[in-house]
Amino acid sequence: MPILLKAADIIAKYSPELIKESNFLASDGLTPYLEVVLVGNNPASESYVAHKEKFCHKIGAKFKLTRLKEDVGEKEFIDCIKGMNENPEVTGCFVQLPVPNQLRHLNITQLINPTKDVDGFHLKTVTDIYQGNLTGILPCTPKGIITLLRENSINPAGKDIVIIGRSYIVGKPLALILEAMNGTVTICHSKTKDLAKHTKNADIIISAAGMPNLITKQHLRSQPDQVLIDVGMNKVNGKLVGDISFEDVHDHVKAITPVPGGVGPMTVYSLMQNLLTTTKNIIKQRKV
Ligand code: NAD
């Protein structure tokens, strides 16, 4: 049987530490405070935001959801971001993506104050990672995957790692992070000619394509020694599934993440870690 890389045990193990740290920061003068801007009411975004709010309450952080109408104009939207950037009580903030068409031309991730960048998408954050500095804020999904691997004693150093997907929020930063951790990383994408050729060679396969059943037994080698991380979140007949056909592959791998219950909750957990880090950094800056 494969090892099931589940988030629940890790989150249960470390939540008391997050609560303790959040209380400590509050006693040091600044309660962690997350503000999220949500434009419109996309059901998936509503659900992600609800999970983030719940986790904030769990660790004793403040949470504010600012809702803007689907047809909000550019000025009102930017003013709203400026407001949370400048609010001295808010210690972390982001805009829940995606946003409606009329706002898509804006470079939204760059509008966020980098000291409050809990999503880890600001260029300043990305530059640190590009330079191999992994000690600061890391984007939440890649950070959650690194934690999952570490907590299961899977060291990326020296491993052949295939990442499927090259997005700004998952594939690209994850590749930089794993390369900085001495993994040998290959990025595959929609124009990759022979996906199975790459995945068969990998010790670790991470799929972030957003395509159900993309990875099947045909993509694996015969020895059950590969680790599979499924980032995909796809709705099929009302059910949440990943990119990996779990039933098809699970007897042929060393370890695999479930969907739901794998990378998704680790992403929210990482967001809370980032919120505590930005809060700590703001306290430090204020003390100088
Ligand atoms: P995206 O649409 O921005 O990028 C998808 C990437 O997959 C692209 O680079 C594309 O080239 C590649 N791709 C698409 N089809 C492919 C194929 N057939 N073969 C190889 N590559 C292919 O998506 P994203 O924002 O990075 O998200 C990807 C998936 O991960 C989605 O299902 C999303 O919902 C999910 N996601 C989950 C979490 C989480 O916390 N679990 C976080 C972020 C994204």
XYZ file of C-alpha atoms and ligand atoms in Angstrom:
332
model
C 0.000 0.000 0.000
C 1.282 3.499 -0.787
C 1.915 6.148 1.833
C -1.007 8.578 1.783
C 0.398 12.105 2.101
C -2.479 13.716 4.007
C -2.631 17.255 5.312
C -4.806 16.635 8.365
C -2.128 15.117 10.607
C 0.424 17.817 9.771
C -2.069 20.600 10.407
C -3.190 19.014 13.692
C 0.446 18.640 14.768
C 1.427 22.265 14.075
C -1.780 24.220 14.737
C -1.036 24.614 18.459
C 2.265 26.306 17.491
C 0.448 28.700 15.154
C -2.065 29.563 17.893
C 0.748 30.142 20.393
C 2.647 32.374 17.979
C -0.455 34.344 17.028
C -1.169 34.990 20.733
C 2.443 35.971 21.305
C 2.346 38.498 18.434
C -0.899 39.950 19.791
C 0.742 40.361 23.200
C 3.701 41.998 21.440
C 1.362 44.698 20.140
C -0.012 43.475 16.812
C -2.716 40.865 16.283
C -2.308 39.035 12.955
C -4.998 40.454 10.682
C -5.840 39.166 7.210
C -7.918 41.205 4.775
C -9.184 39.652 1.554
C -10.853 41.411 -1.371
C -13.403 39.339 -3.236
C -14.919 40.664 -6.443
C -18.260 39.105 -7.358
C -19.360 35.749 -5.966
C -17.629 32.963 -7.852
C -18.634 29.823 -5.848
C -15.099 28.341 -5.823
C -13.617 31.638 -4.597
C -16.344 31.885 -1.925
C -15.379 28.438 -0.689
C -11.599 29.183 -0.638
C -12.195 32.430 1.251
C -14.435 30.652 3.782
C -11.641 28.134 4.531
C -9.155 30.958 5.036
C -11.539 32.803 7.367
C -12.119 29.647 9.422
C -8.394 29.036 9.847
C -7.824 32.677 10.873
C -10.419 32.317 13.602
C -8.851 29.029 14.693
C -5.439 30.621 15.319
C -6.818 33.828 16.864
C -6.089 36.066 13.865
C -8.482 38.796 12.749
C -10.141 38.425 9.360
C -11.949 40.872 7.132
C -13.617 40.119 3.830
C -14.188 43.152 1.612
C -16.734 42.367 -1.060
C -16.875 44.326 -4.290
C -19.578 44.025 -6.933
C -18.890 41.948 -10.052
C -18.995 45.118 -12.195
C -16.777 47.218 -9.903
C -14.768 49.897 -11.707
C -10.986 50.099 -11.764
C -10.754 53.151 -9.509
C -12.910 51.706 -6.744
C -10.982 48.421 -6.920
C -7.555 50.083 -6.715
C -8.708 52.399 -3.906
C -9.842 49.340 -1.974
C -6.387 47.723 -2.332
C -4.721 50.994 -1.302
C -6.958 51.049 1.778
C -5.826 47.642 3.013
C -2.202 48.321 2.041
C -2.219 51.431 4.213
C -4.372 50.213 7.120
C -1.872 49.908 10.008
C -3.946 47.151 11.643
C -3.934 44.875 8.577
C -0.815 42.665 8.546
C -1.546 40.537 5.475
C -3.775 40.994 2.452
C -4.581 39.784 -1.032
C -7.182 39.810 -3.776
C -8.888 36.452 -4.280
C -8.308 35.522 -7.920
C -9.719 35.313 -10.518
C -11.221 38.774 -10.965
C -13.769 39.757 -13.647
C -12.616 40.709 -17.152
C -12.646 44.490 -16.665
C -9.864 44.146 -14.026
C -7.728 41.445 -15.675
C -5.364 43.913 -17.392
C -4.240 45.171 -13.965
C -1.084 43.659 -12.514
C -2.974 42.884 -9.309
C -0.295 40.911 -7.469
C 2.055 43.904 -7.855
C -0.498 46.299 -6.332
C -0.247 44.567 -2.964
C 2.086 46.096 -0.365
C 5.048 43.631 -0.421
C 5.341 43.684 3.392
C 1.754 42.303 3.533
C 2.158 39.873 0.627
C 0.866 36.681 2.283
C 0.144 35.101 -1.128
C 3.817 35.382 -2.055
C 3.193 36.601 -5.603
C 4.793 40.055 -5.414
C 7.903 40.463 -7.577
C 9.943 41.304 -4.494
C 9.001 37.931 -2.988
C 9.616 36.142 -6.288
C 13.047 37.779 -6.653
C 14.121 36.381 -3.275
C 13.143 32.892 -4.425
C 14.835 33.435 -7.786
C 18.025 34.196 -5.886
C 17.683 30.951 -3.932
C 16.625 32.620 -0.677
C 13.893 30.410 0.780
C 13.863 31.922 4.269
C 11.148 34.537 3.654
C 7.602 34.334 2.335
C 6.971 31.540 -0.177
C 3.822 31.231 -2.334
C 1.279 29.185 -0.400
C 0.759 26.138 -2.631
C 4.480 25.490 -3.277
C 5.187 26.086 0.426
C 2.481 23.580 1.394
C 3.967 20.974 -0.963
C 7.450 21.481 0.515
C 5.991 20.992 4.009
C 4.152 17.819 2.899
C 7.385 16.386 1.492
C 9.451 17.367 4.541
C 6.944 15.957 7.034
C 7.028 12.661 5.140
C 10.853 12.593 5.042
C 10.948 12.972 1.266
C 14.027 15.052 0.475
C 13.986 16.644 -3.015
C 17.811 16.876 -3.093
C 19.194 14.817 -5.968
C 15.723 13.663 -7.069
C 14.380 13.912 -10.615
C 11.222 15.990 -10.269
C 8.619 16.613 -12.955
C 6.226 19.518 -12.459
C 3.235 19.613 -14.804
C 2.054 23.208 -15.212
C 4.007 26.455 -15.488
C 1.672 28.977 -13.860
C 2.892 31.970 -11.862
C 1.155 30.710 -8.726
C 2.198 27.026 -8.705
C 4.515 25.566 -11.363
C 7.069 28.341 -11.823
C 7.756 29.212 -8.166
C 7.675 25.541 -7.182
C 10.331 24.773 -9.810
C 12.582 27.524 -8.441
C 12.124 26.344 -4.868
C 12.787 22.668 -5.619
C 15.813 23.582 -7.724
C 17.133 25.663 -4.801
C 16.630 22.535 -2.666
C 18.911 20.661 -5.089
C 16.227 18.786 -7.010
C 16.659 18.256 -10.758
C 13.498 19.864 -12.075
C 11.701 19.464 -15.410
C 8.657 21.622 -16.150
C 6.071 20.084 -18.494
C 3.125 22.015 -19.924
C 0.360 21.897 -22.504
C 2.862 21.938 -25.395
C 5.061 19.140 -23.993
C 5.317 16.481 -26.714
C 5.527 13.269 -24.724
C 4.431 13.758 -21.114
C 4.790 10.080 -20.191
C 8.451 10.056 -21.298
C 9.168 12.671 -18.624
C 6.908 11.348 -15.872
C 8.288 7.793 -16.165
C 11.762 9.126 -15.385
C 10.686 11.159 -12.367
C 11.173 10.262 -8.711
C 8.570 12.892 -7.803
C 5.679 13.948 -10.084
C 3.740 17.104 -9.195
C 0.683 17.785 -11.313
C -0.816 21.293 -11.418
C -2.564 21.297 -14.787
C -6.244 21.463 -13.833
C -7.136 18.444 -15.946
C -8.904 15.384 -14.469
C -7.350 11.981 -15.269
C -4.272 13.569 -16.843
C -1.990 11.136 -15.011
C -2.758 7.422 -15.198
C -0.805 4.172 -14.762
C 0.543 4.686 -18.306
C 2.530 7.667 -17.053
C 4.347 5.676 -14.375
C 7.282 3.286 -14.478
C 6.827 -0.319 -13.440
C 8.556 -0.117 -10.030
C 6.193 1.408 -7.423
C 8.814 3.882 -6.207
C 7.477 7.249 -7.411
C 5.954 10.003 -5.262
C 2.871 11.717 -6.719
C 1.626 15.139 -5.609
C -1.752 16.200 -6.978
C -2.375 19.952 -6.970
C -5.316 19.839 -9.375
C -8.763 20.840 -8.164
C -11.372 19.927 -10.741
C -15.121 19.559 -10.400
C -16.424 16.435 -12.160
C -20.139 15.719 -11.764
C -20.158 17.947 -8.690
C -17.253 16.032 -7.100
C -13.802 17.482 -6.389
C -11.046 15.476 -8.113
C -7.399 16.076 -8.867
C -5.349 15.667 -12.051
C -4.250 12.153 -11.115
C -6.480 9.161 -11.570
C -6.112 8.002 -7.953
C -7.857 4.642 -8.345
C -5.758 3.777 -11.390
C -2.361 4.650 -9.912
C -2.493 4.219 -6.145
C -1.262 0.609 -6.125
C 1.674 1.531 -8.350
C 3.272 4.373 -6.393
C 5.355 4.834 -3.256
C 3.326 7.791 -1.972
C 0.436 9.952 -3.180
C -1.645 12.912 -2.000
C -5.434 12.561 -1.912
C -7.856 15.105 -3.401
C -9.496 16.482 -1.366
C -7.384 16.473 1.807
C -3.882 16.879 0.352
C -2.391 19.999 -1.182
C -5.546 22.168 -0.761
C -5.549 22.308 3.061
C -1.735 22.631 3.069
C -2.144 25.790 0.964
C -4.431 27.386 3.562
C -2.111 26.279 6.366
C 0.836 27.923 4.537
C -1.167 31.132 4.184
C -1.519 31.224 7.984
C 2.230 30.683 8.385
C 2.843 33.553 5.943
C 0.419 35.788 7.863
C 2.380 35.202 11.063
C 5.630 35.967 9.207
C 4.377 39.265 7.732
C 2.988 40.253 11.154
C 6.353 39.495 12.775
C 8.173 41.508 10.091
C 5.871 44.507 10.576
C 6.426 44.412 14.349
C 10.202 44.312 13.765
C 10.062 47.260 11.346
C 8.049 49.280 13.845
C 10.570 48.610 16.592
C 13.517 49.916 14.528
P -3.242 27.446 -14.904
O -4.437 27.208 -15.752
O -2.743 28.821 -14.708
O -2.044 26.565 -15.469
C -2.231 25.256 -15.887
C -0.919 24.753 -16.428
O -1.087 23.394 -16.798
C -0.441 25.501 -17.666
O 0.922 25.844 -17.500
C -0.619 24.499 -18.804
O 0.416 24.599 -19.778
C -0.547 23.170 -18.081
N -1.355 22.162 -18.750
C -2.657 22.218 -19.060
N -3.036 21.100 -19.693
C -1.954 20.304 -19.790
C -1.704 19.022 -20.342
N -2.668 18.333 -20.942
N -0.465 18.513 -20.241
C 0.507 19.188 -19.627
N 0.338 20.426 -19.081
C -0.873 20.968 -19.168
O -3.573 26.734 -13.545
P -3.069 26.938 -12.023
O -3.658 28.183 -11.492
O -1.614 26.700 -11.883
O -3.842 25.710 -11.370
C -3.664 24.396 -11.832
C -4.581 23.460 -11.083
O -4.216 23.486 -9.713
C -6.070 23.842 -11.115
O -6.845 22.673 -11.051
C -6.240 24.644 -9.846
O -7.574 24.627 -9.385
C -5.333 23.888 -8.934
N -4.816 24.654 -7.803
C -4.916 24.063 -6.612
C -4.405 24.709 -5.503
C -4.505 24.025 -4.186
O -4.356 24.665 -3.166
N -4.734 22.705 -4.173
C -3.811 25.965 -5.611
C -3.700 26.530 -6.878
C -4.205 25.859 -7.990
